[in-house]
Amino acid sequence: MGLYNYSALNAENAVVEGVLEENDETAVARRLMLQGLRPLEIRQRSPAKMTLPLARFRSQKISTADINFFTKQIALLLNAGLPLDGALRVMKQQATKPAFKEFTGTIERDLKEGKSFSQALAKHPKHFSSMYVNMARAGEEGGILPAMLVRTSEYQSTFQDLKQFIISASIYPVILIFVGTVALTILVTLILPKFEVLFEGVGKQLPLHVRMLMETAKLISSHFFLTILLLAIPPIALISYLRTSKGRRVADRLLIRTPLLANFIRDMETTKIFRTLEVLVNNGVHLATALKISSGVASNSEYQHLLHQATQALKEGQRVGKRIKAEGLLPDLAVDLLSIGEESGRVGQVCGQIADHFENELRVRIKRLIALVEPVFIVFIAIFIGYVVFSMLSVILSISDIAV
């Protein structure tokens, strides 16, 4: 059994809080309902943790987790019978993070000024995407806002899980690359220069490749920070160029033509686009609007342009599947299934099946790509260190021959 903090509504719609000891959240909710309370939030109590200054600084910003929490809690409060402004007021009262309290207060004020919920959300494009706003608008117009928010929360959770999977799978390769880079830096800046003293008294001229290696190590160790600065300039210049619209377009074109990355990008964009189409179309958003919103979800500008073309084709009375197949960016399977969905009137359901299939494909590709990165980098380090060791040993052995 564990301790659970809860907040609930009593018969007078007043918020009450407390702590209960039960086996799980379901048991806590059942016990509260037996007491005539309607559960709003149930959280397992965790041991107090020391808060670092950096963590306190970060806690003042609205994070993705805060937006997910906001979505779930608004849906929960609305389902409990509270009006929208009352739900926002309860969330503001319960908020412990100042930034989140101010954030919910701003949306509540917009509602009091006569704006709709979707209009209030649209004023915060940093936190709410056009997809989120359109889902909220569809929920308001159809009178099913709580259900729409629940589906939006599920949509966000799907992409959050995929993002966490990519991050978790990348941790080991990143650590490997970092440790290998540190090892090579120590070898070049600290170890190799010590051999210079040994080789100074040799009457025989060192081989060209050894001289070049020693001079490079000497230069780096003597001007270490200058070397770091010179090495940093090209990446910084490249990043600055990629931030421009022209640079981004060039990079996006190259990425979709790079052998190892093209399939990875294709599956990722396909998953994002069709998952968004599934949620929007299944919840009453017109396909043309859904395509326009999905273009904002796509990361690659080539796919964004493709969706803009598909939107225009749909407005002109053409089939979407036929239009996007001509570009060859999306997989043939996805395009063919979309065409079948258009003919059968089941676009939303088919888009969900496409997204599920290519999400699984994406996870497999990520595992394979990371499995490839590890041995390639290990082999690179082994070749470089082996070359250095062989060069040094060959010179040392030649010195021994001269001495004999």
mmCIF file of C-alpha atoms in Angstrom:
data_model
loop_
_atom_site.group_PDB
_atom_site.id
_atom_site.type_symbol
_atom_site.label_atom_id
_atom_site.label_comp_id
_atom_site.label_asym_id
_atom_site.label_seq_id
_atom_site.Cartn_x
_atom_site.Cartn_y
_atom_site.Cartn_z
ATOM 1 C CA MET A 1 0.000 0.000 0.000
ATOM 2 C CA GLY A 2 1.058 3.605 -0.564
ATOM 3 C CA LEU A 3 0.076 7.152 0.266
ATOM 4 C CA TYR A 4 -1.874 9.144 -2.327
ATOM 5 C CA ASN A 5 -2.571 12.870 -2.418
ATOM 6 C CA TYR A 6 -5.988 13.707 -3.806
ATOM 7 C CA SER A 7 -8.176 16.672 -4.669
ATOM 8 C CA ALA A 8 -11.916 16.217 -5.145
ATOM 9 C CA LEU A 9 -15.234 18.084 -5.326
ATOM 10 C CA ASN A 10 -17.783 17.749 -2.546
ATOM 11 C CA ALA A 11 -21.563 18.141 -2.832
ATOM 12 C CA GLU A 12 -21.222 21.962 -2.858
ATOM 13 C CA ASN A 13 -18.671 21.821 -5.712
ATOM 14 C CA ALA A 14 -15.941 22.978 -3.331
ATOM 15 C CA VAL A 15 -12.437 21.563 -3.730
ATOM 16 C CA VAL A 16 -11.206 19.396 -0.870
ATOM 17 C CA GLU A 17 -7.747 17.883 -0.524
ATOM 18 C CA GLY A 18 -6.245 15.136 1.565
ATOM 19 C CA VAL A 19 -4.126 11.997 1.780
ATOM 20 C CA LEU A 20 -5.319 8.371 1.691
ATOM 21 C CA GLU A 21 -3.479 5.075 2.030
ATOM 22 C CA GLU A 22 -4.567 2.516 -0.567
ATOM 23 C CA ASN A 23 -3.237 -0.089 -2.990
ATOM 24 C CA ASP A 24 -3.587 2.011 -6.149
ATOM 25 C CA GLU A 25 -5.274 5.064 -7.678
ATOM 26 C CA THR A 26 -8.417 3.106 -8.579
ATOM 27 C CA ALA A 27 -8.911 2.099 -4.953
ATOM 28 C CA VAL A 28 -8.468 5.722 -3.865
ATOM 29 C CA ALA A 29 -11.051 6.913 -6.417
ATOM 30 C CA ARG A 30 -13.528 4.221 -5.278
ATOM 31 C CA ARG A 31 -13.089 5.205 -1.655
ATOM 32 C CA LEU A 32 -13.610 8.903 -2.417
ATOM 33 C CA MET A 33 -16.817 8.208 -4.354
ATOM 34 C CA LEU A 34 -18.138 6.159 -1.434
ATOM 35 C CA GLN A 35 -17.593 9.291 0.686
ATOM 36 C CA GLY A 36 -19.661 11.352 -1.787
ATOM 37 C CA LEU A 37 -16.651 13.067 -3.374
ATOM 38 C CA ARG A 38 -15.859 13.404 -7.071
ATOM 39 C CA PRO A 39 -12.115 12.835 -7.710
ATOM 40 C CA LEU A 40 -10.259 15.531 -9.634
ATOM 41 C CA GLU A 41 -6.654 14.462 -9.207
ATOM 42 C CA ILE A 42 -4.953 11.497 -7.552
ATOM 43 C CA ARG A 43 -1.176 11.295 -7.298
ATOM 44 C CA GLN A 44 1.051 8.877 -5.444
ATOM 45 C CA ARG A 45 3.122 10.592 -2.818
ATOM 46 C CA SER A 46 6.839 10.586 -3.533
ATOM 47 C CA PRO A 47 9.727 11.316 -1.161
ATOM 48 C CA ALA A 48 10.804 14.931 -0.987
ATOM 49 C CA LYS A 49 13.722 15.729 -3.252
ATOM 50 C CA MET A 50 16.345 18.426 -2.993
ATOM 51 C CA THR A 51 15.704 21.174 -5.555
ATOM 52 C CA LEU A 52 18.791 22.485 -7.297
ATOM 53 C CA PRO A 53 19.019 26.147 -8.385
ATOM 54 C CA LEU A 54 18.991 25.131 -12.061
ATOM 55 C CA ALA A 55 15.896 22.992 -11.506
ATOM 56 C CA ARG A 56 14.173 25.934 -9.821
ATOM 57 C CA PHE A 57 15.054 28.136 -12.791
ATOM 58 C CA ARG A 58 13.651 25.619 -15.253
ATOM 59 C CA SER A 59 10.499 25.163 -13.164
ATOM 60 C CA GLN A 60 9.502 28.750 -13.958
ATOM 61 C CA LYS A 61 8.946 27.872 -17.620
ATOM 62 C CA ILE A 62 5.899 26.181 -19.106
ATOM 63 C CA SER A 63 7.036 22.772 -20.311
ATOM 64 C CA THR A 64 5.489 20.147 -22.559
ATOM 65 C CA ALA A 65 4.635 18.147 -19.442
ATOM 66 C CA ASP A 66 2.728 21.164 -18.093
ATOM 67 C CA ILE A 67 0.670 21.401 -21.299
ATOM 68 C CA ASN A 68 -0.111 17.674 -21.152
ATOM 69 C CA PHE A 69 -1.157 18.064 -17.518
ATOM 70 C CA PHE A 70 -3.269 21.101 -18.437
ATOM 71 C CA THR A 71 -5.071 19.149 -21.166
ATOM 72 C CA LYS A 72 -5.834 16.138 -18.967
ATOM 73 C CA GLN A 73 -6.950 18.219 -15.995
ATOM 74 C CA ILE A 74 -9.263 20.467 -18.022
ATOM 75 C CA ALA A 75 -10.911 17.369 -19.523
ATOM 76 C CA LEU A 76 -11.234 15.779 -16.071
ATOM 77 C CA LEU A 77 -12.768 18.886 -14.484
ATOM 78 C CA LEU A 78 -15.214 19.381 -17.363
ATOM 79 C CA ASN A 79 -16.313 15.743 -17.108
ATOM 80 C CA ALA A 80 -16.813 16.296 -13.366
ATOM 81 C CA GLY A 81 -19.455 18.930 -14.170
ATOM 82 C CA LEU A 82 -17.543 22.182 -13.768
ATOM 83 C CA PRO A 83 -17.941 24.972 -16.353
ATOM 84 C CA LEU A 84 -14.833 25.875 -18.352
ATOM 85 C CA ASP A 85 -14.068 29.072 -16.441
ATOM 86 C CA GLY A 86 -14.578 27.220 -13.160
ATOM 87 C CA ALA A 87 -12.184 24.473 -14.256
ATOM 88 C CA LEU A 88 -9.529 27.058 -15.105
ATOM 89 C CA ARG A 89 -10.083 28.794 -11.777
ATOM 90 C CA VAL A 90 -9.620 25.502 -9.889
ATOM 91 C CA MET A 91 -6.419 24.780 -11.813
ATOM 92 C CA LYS A 92 -5.093 28.254 -11.048
ATOM 93 C CA GLN A 93 -5.824 27.803 -7.342
ATOM 94 C CA GLN A 94 -4.143 24.394 -7.270
ATOM 95 C CA ALA A 95 -1.066 25.420 -9.298
ATOM 96 C CA THR A 96 2.230 25.468 -7.404
ATOM 97 C CA LYS A 97 4.369 26.786 -10.270
ATOM 98 C CA PRO A 98 4.052 30.586 -10.602
ATOM 99 C CA ALA A 99 4.388 30.513 -14.396
ATOM 100 C CA PHE A 100 1.642 27.907 -14.712
ATOM 101 C CA LYS A 101 -0.628 29.872 -12.349
ATOM 102 C CA GLU A 102 -0.185 32.999 -14.482
ATOM 103 C CA PHE A 103 -0.688 30.964 -17.666
ATOM 104 C CA THR A 104 -4.055 29.518 -16.578
ATOM 105 C CA GLY A 105 -5.076 32.926 -15.233
ATOM 106 C CA THR A 106 -4.434 34.500 -18.641
ATOM 107 C CA ILE A 107 -6.674 31.975 -20.401
ATOM 108 C CA GLU A 108 -9.381 32.482 -17.747
ATOM 109 C CA ARG A 109 -9.280 36.261 -18.302
ATOM 110 C CA ASP A 110 -9.623 35.786 -22.055
ATOM 111 C CA LEU A 111 -12.758 33.703 -21.497
ATOM 112 C CA LYS A 112 -14.234 36.411 -19.272
ATOM 113 C CA GLU A 113 -13.557 38.958 -22.031
ATOM 114 C CA GLY A 114 -15.802 36.957 -24.364
ATOM 115 C CA LYS A 115 -13.233 34.916 -26.285
ATOM 116 C CA SER A 116 -13.827 31.233 -26.964
ATOM 117 C CA PHE A 117 -11.521 28.604 -25.479
ATOM 118 C CA SER A 118 -9.881 27.939 -28.861
ATOM 119 C CA GLN A 119 -9.316 31.674 -29.406
ATOM 120 C CA ALA A 120 -7.686 31.929 -25.983
ATOM 121 C CA LEU A 121 -5.409 28.999 -26.806
ATOM 122 C CA ALA A 122 -4.505 30.490 -30.193
ATOM 123 C CA LYS A 123 -2.878 33.433 -28.385
ATOM 124 C CA HIS A 124 -0.205 30.999 -27.129
ATOM 125 C CA PRO A 125 1.242 29.442 -30.323
ATOM 126 C CA LYS A 126 4.401 28.476 -28.457
ATOM 127 C CA HIS A 127 2.419 26.050 -26.305
ATOM 128 C CA PHE A 128 -0.582 25.134 -28.478
ATOM 129 C CA SER A 129 -0.133 24.015 -32.068
ATOM 130 C CA SER A 130 -2.655 24.753 -34.801
ATOM 131 C CA MET A 131 -3.704 21.112 -34.515
ATOM 132 C CA TYR A 132 -4.484 21.558 -30.797
ATOM 133 C CA VAL A 133 -6.428 24.777 -31.424
ATOM 134 C CA ASN A 134 -8.482 23.230 -34.237
ATOM 135 C CA MET A 135 -9.292 20.194 -32.087
ATOM 136 C CA ALA A 136 -10.490 22.514 -29.326
ATOM 137 C CA ARG A 137 -12.565 24.527 -31.832
ATOM 138 C CA ALA A 138 -14.169 21.340 -33.197
ATOM 139 C CA GLY A 139 -14.955 20.254 -29.642
ATOM 140 C CA GLU A 140 -16.573 23.608 -28.833
ATOM 141 C CA GLU A 141 -18.678 23.604 -31.997
ATOM 142 C CA GLY A 142 -19.784 19.999 -31.487
ATOM 143 C CA GLY A 143 -20.360 20.309 -27.745
ATOM 144 C CA ILE A 144 -17.820 17.560 -27.015
ATOM 145 C CA LEU A 145 -14.868 19.593 -25.722
ATOM 146 C CA PRO A 146 -13.947 17.168 -22.862
ATOM 147 C CA ALA A 147 -13.816 14.205 -25.269
ATOM 148 C CA MET A 148 -11.742 16.200 -27.752
ATOM 149 C CA LEU A 149 -9.277 17.193 -25.056
ATOM 150 C CA VAL A 150 -8.906 13.557 -24.005
ATOM 151 C CA ARG A 151 -8.120 12.583 -27.598
ATOM 152 C CA THR A 152 -5.689 15.483 -27.916
ATOM 153 C CA SER A 153 -3.953 14.293 -24.746
ATOM 154 C CA GLU A 154 -3.652 10.783 -26.193
ATOM 155 C CA TYR A 155 -2.216 12.271 -29.399
ATOM 156 C CA GLN A 156 0.372 14.237 -27.424
ATOM 157 C CA SER A 157 1.272 11.168 -25.363
ATOM 158 C CA THR A 158 1.868 9.127 -28.530
ATOM 159 C CA PHE A 159 4.444 11.584 -29.851
ATOM 160 C CA GLN A 160 5.961 12.082 -26.404
ATOM 161 C CA ASP A 161 6.476 8.313 -26.105
ATOM 162 C CA LEU A 162 8.121 8.231 -29.539
ATOM 163 C CA LYS A 163 10.365 11.147 -28.608
ATOM 164 C CA GLN A 164 11.392 9.451 -25.353
ATOM 165 C CA PHE A 165 12.120 6.238 -27.248
ATOM 166 C CA ILE A 166 14.478 8.090 -29.611
ATOM 167 C CA ILE A 167 16.202 9.886 -26.722
ATOM 168 C CA SER A 168 16.605 6.679 -24.684
ATOM 169 C CA ALA A 169 17.992 4.791 -27.677
ATOM 170 C CA SER A 170 20.509 7.596 -28.346
ATOM 171 C CA ILE A 171 21.964 7.821 -24.834
ATOM 172 C CA TYR A 172 24.542 5.029 -25.180
ATOM 173 C CA PRO A 173 25.890 6.133 -28.609
ATOM 174 C CA VAL A 174 26.186 9.728 -27.377
ATOM 175 C CA ILE A 175 28.126 8.606 -24.287
ATOM 176 C CA LEU A 176 30.320 6.390 -26.483
ATOM 177 C CA ILE A 177 31.100 9.258 -28.862
ATOM 178 C CA PHE A 178 31.834 11.622 -25.967
ATOM 179 C CA VAL A 179 34.196 9.180 -24.196
ATOM 180 C CA GLY A 180 35.934 8.344 -27.479
ATOM 181 C CA THR A 181 36.424 12.028 -28.296
ATOM 182 C CA VAL A 182 37.888 12.693 -24.838
ATOM 183 C CA ALA A 183 40.244 9.707 -25.198
ATOM 184 C CA LEU A 184 41.483 10.915 -28.603
ATOM 185 C CA THR A 185 41.947 14.443 -27.258
ATOM 186 C CA ILE A 186 44.062 13.186 -24.340
ATOM 187 C CA LEU A 187 46.117 11.031 -26.699
ATOM 188 C CA VAL A 188 46.860 13.899 -29.089
ATOM 189 C CA THR A 189 47.382 16.719 -26.561
ATOM 190 C CA LEU A 190 49.098 14.967 -23.644
ATOM 191 C CA ILE A 191 50.626 11.663 -24.691
ATOM 192 C CA LEU A 192 52.004 12.251 -28.188
ATOM 193 C CA PRO A 193 53.966 15.445 -27.286
ATOM 194 C CA LYS A 194 55.963 13.421 -24.721
ATOM 195 C CA PHE A 195 57.423 11.298 -27.497
ATOM 196 C CA GLU A 196 58.996 14.398 -29.009
ATOM 197 C CA VAL A 197 61.651 14.415 -26.273
ATOM 198 C CA LEU A 198 62.457 10.781 -27.029
ATOM 199 C CA PHE A 199 62.830 11.425 -30.754
ATOM 200 C CA GLU A 200 64.924 14.628 -30.501
ATOM 201 C CA GLY A 201 68.238 12.790 -30.124
ATOM 202 C CA VAL A 202 67.657 10.448 -33.024
ATOM 203 C CA GLY A 203 70.131 10.983 -35.819
ATOM 204 C CA LYS A 204 67.774 9.419 -38.313
ATOM 205 C CA GLN A 205 65.025 11.480 -39.897
ATOM 206 C CA LEU A 206 61.551 10.394 -38.884
ATOM 207 C CA PRO A 207 59.126 9.111 -41.538
ATOM 208 C CA LEU A 208 56.927 11.790 -43.122
ATOM 209 C CA HIS A 209 53.671 10.499 -41.672
ATOM 210 C CA VAL A 210 55.215 10.405 -38.164
ATOM 211 C CA ARG A 211 56.573 13.956 -38.530
ATOM 212 C CA MET A 212 53.164 15.168 -39.643
ATOM 213 C CA LEU A 213 51.495 13.403 -36.717
ATOM 214 C CA MET A 214 53.944 14.848 -34.199
ATOM 215 C CA GLU A 215 53.716 18.377 -35.620
ATOM 216 C CA THR A 216 49.911 18.218 -35.535
ATOM 217 C CA ALA A 217 49.945 17.010 -31.921
ATOM 218 C CA LYS A 218 52.446 19.748 -30.985
ATOM 219 C CA LEU A 219 50.352 22.438 -32.662
ATOM 220 C CA ILE A 220 47.131 21.294 -30.951
ATOM 221 C CA SER A 221 48.738 20.994 -27.503
ATOM 222 C CA SER A 222 50.435 24.400 -27.827
ATOM 223 C CA HIS A 223 47.307 26.211 -29.044
ATOM 224 C CA PHE A 224 44.560 24.045 -27.593
ATOM 225 C CA PHE A 225 41.868 26.719 -27.135
ATOM 226 C CA LEU A 226 42.652 28.292 -30.503
ATOM 227 C CA THR A 227 42.272 24.858 -32.109
ATOM 228 C CA ILE A 228 38.905 24.363 -30.389
ATOM 229 C CA LEU A 229 37.815 27.785 -31.640
ATOM 230 C CA LEU A 230 38.897 27.040 -35.212
ATOM 231 C CA LEU A 231 37.140 23.662 -35.126
ATOM 232 C CA ALA A 232 33.983 25.297 -33.773
ATOM 233 C CA ILE A 233 33.735 27.965 -36.479
ATOM 234 C CA PRO A 234 32.578 25.652 -39.340
ATOM 235 C CA PRO A 235 29.760 24.005 -37.300
ATOM 236 C CA ILE A 236 28.593 27.391 -36.004
ATOM 237 C CA ALA A 237 28.606 28.835 -39.518
ATOM 238 C CA LEU A 238 26.739 25.767 -40.815
ATOM 239 C CA ILE A 239 24.098 26.000 -38.058
ATOM 240 C CA SER A 240 23.632 29.700 -38.766
ATOM 241 C CA TYR A 241 23.146 28.963 -42.449
ATOM 242 C CA LEU A 242 20.684 26.138 -41.733
ATOM 243 C CA ARG A 243 18.570 28.529 -39.674
ATOM 244 C CA THR A 244 17.876 30.594 -42.784
ATOM 245 C CA SER A 245 14.967 29.578 -45.015
ATOM 246 C CA LYS A 246 17.300 28.909 -47.950
ATOM 247 C CA GLY A 247 19.686 26.837 -45.842
ATOM 248 C CA ARG A 248 16.860 24.792 -44.406
ATOM 249 C CA ARG A 249 15.472 24.000 -47.852
ATOM 250 C CA VAL A 250 18.898 22.909 -49.085
ATOM 251 C CA ALA A 251 19.441 20.722 -46.003
ATOM 252 C CA ASP A 252 15.978 19.163 -46.269
ATOM 253 C CA ARG A 253 16.578 18.253 -49.926
ATOM 254 C CA LEU A 254 19.924 16.676 -49.077
ATOM 255 C CA LEU A 255 18.538 14.741 -46.120
ATOM 256 C CA ILE A 256 15.798 13.027 -48.115
ATOM 257 C CA ARG A 257 18.456 11.943 -50.639
ATOM 258 C CA THR A 258 21.032 10.688 -48.117
ATOM 259 C CA PRO A 259 21.011 6.854 -48.236
ATOM 260 C CA LEU A 260 21.183 6.102 -44.501
ATOM 261 C CA LEU A 261 18.855 8.902 -43.397
ATOM 262 C CA ALA A 262 16.278 9.041 -46.216
ATOM 263 C CA ASN A 263 14.211 6.059 -45.023
ATOM 264 C CA PHE A 264 14.411 7.210 -41.416
ATOM 265 C CA ILE A 265 13.113 10.682 -42.305
ATOM 266 C CA ARG A 266 10.429 9.232 -44.584
ATOM 267 C CA ASP A 267 9.048 6.964 -41.845
ATOM 268 C CA MET A 268 9.175 9.717 -39.231
ATOM 269 C CA GLU A 269 7.358 12.251 -41.416
ATOM 270 C CA THR A 270 4.817 9.639 -42.531
ATOM 271 C CA THR A 271 4.059 8.745 -38.919
ATOM 272 C CA LYS A 272 3.629 12.373 -37.837
ATOM 273 C CA ILE A 273 1.511 13.373 -40.833
ATOM 274 C CA PHE A 274 -0.882 10.430 -40.806
ATOM 275 C CA ARG A 275 -1.222 10.390 -37.007
ATOM 276 C CA THR A 276 -2.284 14.019 -37.147
ATOM 277 C CA LEU A 277 -4.684 13.349 -40.038
ATOM 278 C CA GLU A 278 -6.195 10.433 -38.105
ATOM 279 C CA VAL A 279 -6.962 12.494 -35.020
ATOM 280 C CA LEU A 280 -8.301 15.493 -36.933
ATOM 281 C CA VAL A 281 -10.435 13.671 -39.517
ATOM 282 C CA ASN A 282 -11.869 11.238 -36.964
ATOM 283 C CA ASN A 283 -13.006 14.214 -34.897
ATOM 284 C CA GLY A 284 -14.862 16.083 -37.591
ATOM 285 C CA VAL A 285 -12.180 18.333 -39.080
ATOM 286 C CA HIS A 286 -12.449 18.643 -42.874
ATOM 287 C CA LEU A 287 -9.670 16.859 -44.777
ATOM 288 C CA ALA A 288 -8.484 20.095 -46.440
ATOM 289 C CA THR A 289 -8.086 21.758 -43.042
ATOM 290 C CA ALA A 290 -6.451 18.609 -41.639
ATOM 291 C CA LEU A 291 -3.897 18.592 -44.481
ATOM 292 C CA LYS A 292 -3.091 22.249 -43.874
ATOM 293 C CA ILE A 293 -2.575 21.625 -40.156
ATOM 294 C CA SER A 294 -0.473 18.514 -40.859
ATOM 295 C CA SER A 295 1.886 20.618 -42.965
ATOM 296 C CA GLY A 296 2.773 22.474 -39.773
ATOM 297 C CA VAL A 297 3.480 19.175 -38.008
ATOM 298 C CA ALA A 298 5.944 18.003 -40.684
ATOM 299 C CA SER A 299 9.564 18.882 -39.917
ATOM 300 C CA ASN A 300 10.978 18.662 -43.431
ATOM 301 C CA SER A 301 10.128 21.581 -45.744
ATOM 302 C CA GLU A 302 9.786 19.200 -48.733
ATOM 303 C CA TYR A 303 6.961 17.377 -46.955
ATOM 304 C CA GLN A 304 5.390 20.687 -45.950
ATOM 305 C CA HIS A 305 5.359 21.748 -49.594
ATOM 306 C CA LEU A 306 3.864 18.373 -50.560
ATOM 307 C CA LEU A 307 0.967 18.825 -48.125
ATOM 308 C CA HIS A 308 0.325 22.356 -49.370
ATOM 309 C CA GLN A 309 0.044 20.916 -52.883
ATOM 310 C CA ALA A 310 -2.299 18.187 -51.645
ATOM 311 C CA THR A 311 -4.504 20.802 -49.944
ATOM 312 C CA GLN A 312 -4.721 22.813 -53.148
ATOM 313 C CA ALA A 313 -5.474 19.681 -55.189
ATOM 314 C CA LEU A 314 -8.313 18.747 -52.820
ATOM 315 C CA LYS A 315 -9.819 22.214 -53.136
ATOM 316 C CA GLU A 316 -9.715 21.776 -56.910
ATOM 317 C CA GLY A 317 -11.664 18.515 -56.630
ATOM 318 C CA GLN A 318 -8.737 16.120 -57.146
ATOM 319 C CA ARG A 319 -7.933 13.024 -55.107
ATOM 320 C CA VAL A 320 -5.265 13.598 -52.467
ATOM 321 C CA GLY A 321 -3.689 10.164 -52.908
ATOM 322 C CA LYS A 322 -3.218 10.635 -56.633
ATOM 323 C CA ARG A 323 -1.629 14.065 -56.166
ATOM 324 C CA ILE A 324 0.926 13.120 -53.514
ATOM 325 C CA LYS A 325 1.921 9.864 -55.209
ATOM 326 C CA ALA A 326 3.387 11.814 -58.122
ATOM 327 C CA GLU A 327 6.013 13.403 -55.841
ATOM 328 C CA GLY A 328 7.349 10.088 -54.516
ATOM 329 C CA LEU A 329 8.087 11.420 -51.021
ATOM 330 C CA LEU A 330 5.617 9.255 -49.105
ATOM 331 C CA PRO A 331 5.778 5.434 -49.211
ATOM 332 C CA ASP A 332 3.673 3.790 -51.944
ATOM 333 C CA LEU A 333 1.901 1.680 -49.317
ATOM 334 C CA ALA A 334 0.766 4.779 -47.409
ATOM 335 C CA VAL A 335 -0.412 6.555 -50.555
ATOM 336 C CA ASP A 336 -2.292 3.501 -51.869
ATOM 337 C CA LEU A 337 -4.040 2.979 -48.516
ATOM 338 C CA LEU A 338 -4.968 6.663 -48.397
ATOM 339 C CA SER A 339 -6.510 6.385 -51.863
ATOM 340 C CA ILE A 340 -8.533 3.371 -50.705
ATOM 341 C CA GLY A 341 -9.644 5.344 -47.652
ATOM 342 C CA GLU A 342 -10.790 8.227 -49.854
ATOM 343 C CA GLU A 343 -12.855 5.890 -52.022
ATOM 344 C CA SER A 344 -14.429 4.087 -49.054
ATOM 345 C CA GLY A 345 -14.995 7.209 -46.947
ATOM 346 C CA ARG A 346 -12.803 5.877 -44.098
ATOM 347 C CA VAL A 347 -9.880 8.295 -44.347
ATOM 348 C CA GLY A 348 -9.471 8.746 -40.593
ATOM 349 C CA GLN A 349 -9.399 5.025 -39.829
ATOM 350 C CA VAL A 350 -6.998 4.279 -42.678
ATOM 351 C CA CYS A 351 -4.673 7.114 -41.603
ATOM 352 C CA GLY A 352 -4.508 5.562 -38.130
ATOM 353 C CA GLN A 353 -3.515 2.190 -39.599
ATOM 354 C CA ILE A 354 -0.834 3.849 -41.739
ATOM 355 C CA ALA A 355 0.541 5.745 -38.724
ATOM 356 C CA ASP A 356 0.658 2.562 -36.604
ATOM 357 C CA HIS A 357 2.503 0.621 -39.312
ATOM 358 C CA PHE A 358 5.151 3.256 -39.998
ATOM 359 C CA GLU A 359 5.652 4.056 -36.327
ATOM 360 C CA ASN A 360 6.668 0.422 -35.817
ATOM 361 C CA GLU A 361 8.899 0.663 -38.901
ATOM 362 C CA LEU A 362 10.472 3.834 -37.487
ATOM 363 C CA ARG A 363 11.286 2.173 -34.163
ATOM 364 C CA VAL A 364 12.981 -0.705 -35.981
ATOM 365 C CA ARG A 365 15.004 1.708 -38.153
ATOM 366 C CA ILE A 366 16.117 3.683 -35.097
ATOM 367 C CA LYS A 367 17.389 0.516 -33.434
ATOM 368 C CA ARG A 368 19.243 -0.507 -36.587
ATOM 369 C CA LEU A 369 20.739 2.939 -37.117
ATOM 370 C CA ILE A 370 22.003 3.125 -33.541
ATOM 371 C CA ALA A 371 23.293 -0.447 -33.736
ATOM 372 C CA LEU A 372 25.278 0.653 -36.820
ATOM 373 C CA VAL A 373 26.671 3.835 -35.235
ATOM 374 C CA GLU A 374 28.246 2.013 -32.284
ATOM 375 C CA PRO A 375 30.569 -0.393 -34.177
ATOM 376 C CA VAL A 376 31.447 2.234 -36.810
ATOM 377 C CA PHE A 377 32.658 4.681 -34.182
ATOM 378 C CA ILE A 378 34.492 1.957 -32.240
ATOM 379 C CA VAL A 379 36.264 0.865 -35.440
ATOM 380 C CA PHE A 380 37.197 4.494 -36.211
ATOM 381 C CA ILE A 381 38.746 4.961 -32.743
ATOM 382 C CA ALA A 382 40.531 1.610 -33.003
ATOM 383 C CA ILE A 383 42.004 2.504 -36.417
ATOM 384 C CA PHE A 384 43.252 5.907 -35.252
ATOM 385 C CA ILE A 385 44.750 4.636 -31.991
ATOM 386 C CA GLY A 386 46.232 1.626 -33.815
ATOM 387 C CA TYR A 387 47.825 3.959 -36.356
ATOM 388 C CA VAL A 388 49.363 6.105 -33.599
ATOM 389 C CA VAL A 389 50.664 3.082 -31.667
ATOM 390 C CA PHE A 390 52.089 1.488 -34.830
ATOM 391 C CA SER A 391 53.814 4.740 -35.836
ATOM 392 C CA MET A 392 55.386 5.226 -32.412
ATOM 393 C CA LEU A 393 56.494 1.600 -32.117
ATOM 394 C CA SER A 394 58.036 1.615 -35.608
ATOM 395 C CA VAL A 395 60.139 4.677 -34.700
ATOM 396 C CA ILE A 396 61.145 3.226 -31.306
ATOM 397 C CA LEU A 397 62.191 -0.038 -32.939
ATOM 398 C CA SER A 398 64.217 1.867 -35.547
ATOM 399 C CA ILE A 399 65.986 3.710 -32.684
ATOM 400 C CA SER A 400 66.812 0.370 -31.117
ATOM 401 C CA ASP A 401 68.312 -0.832 -34.410
ATOM 402 C CA ILE A 402 70.494 2.302 -34.637
ATOM 403 C CA ALA A 403 71.711 1.783 -31.063
ATOM 404 C CA VAL A 404 72.706 -1.805 -31.855
#
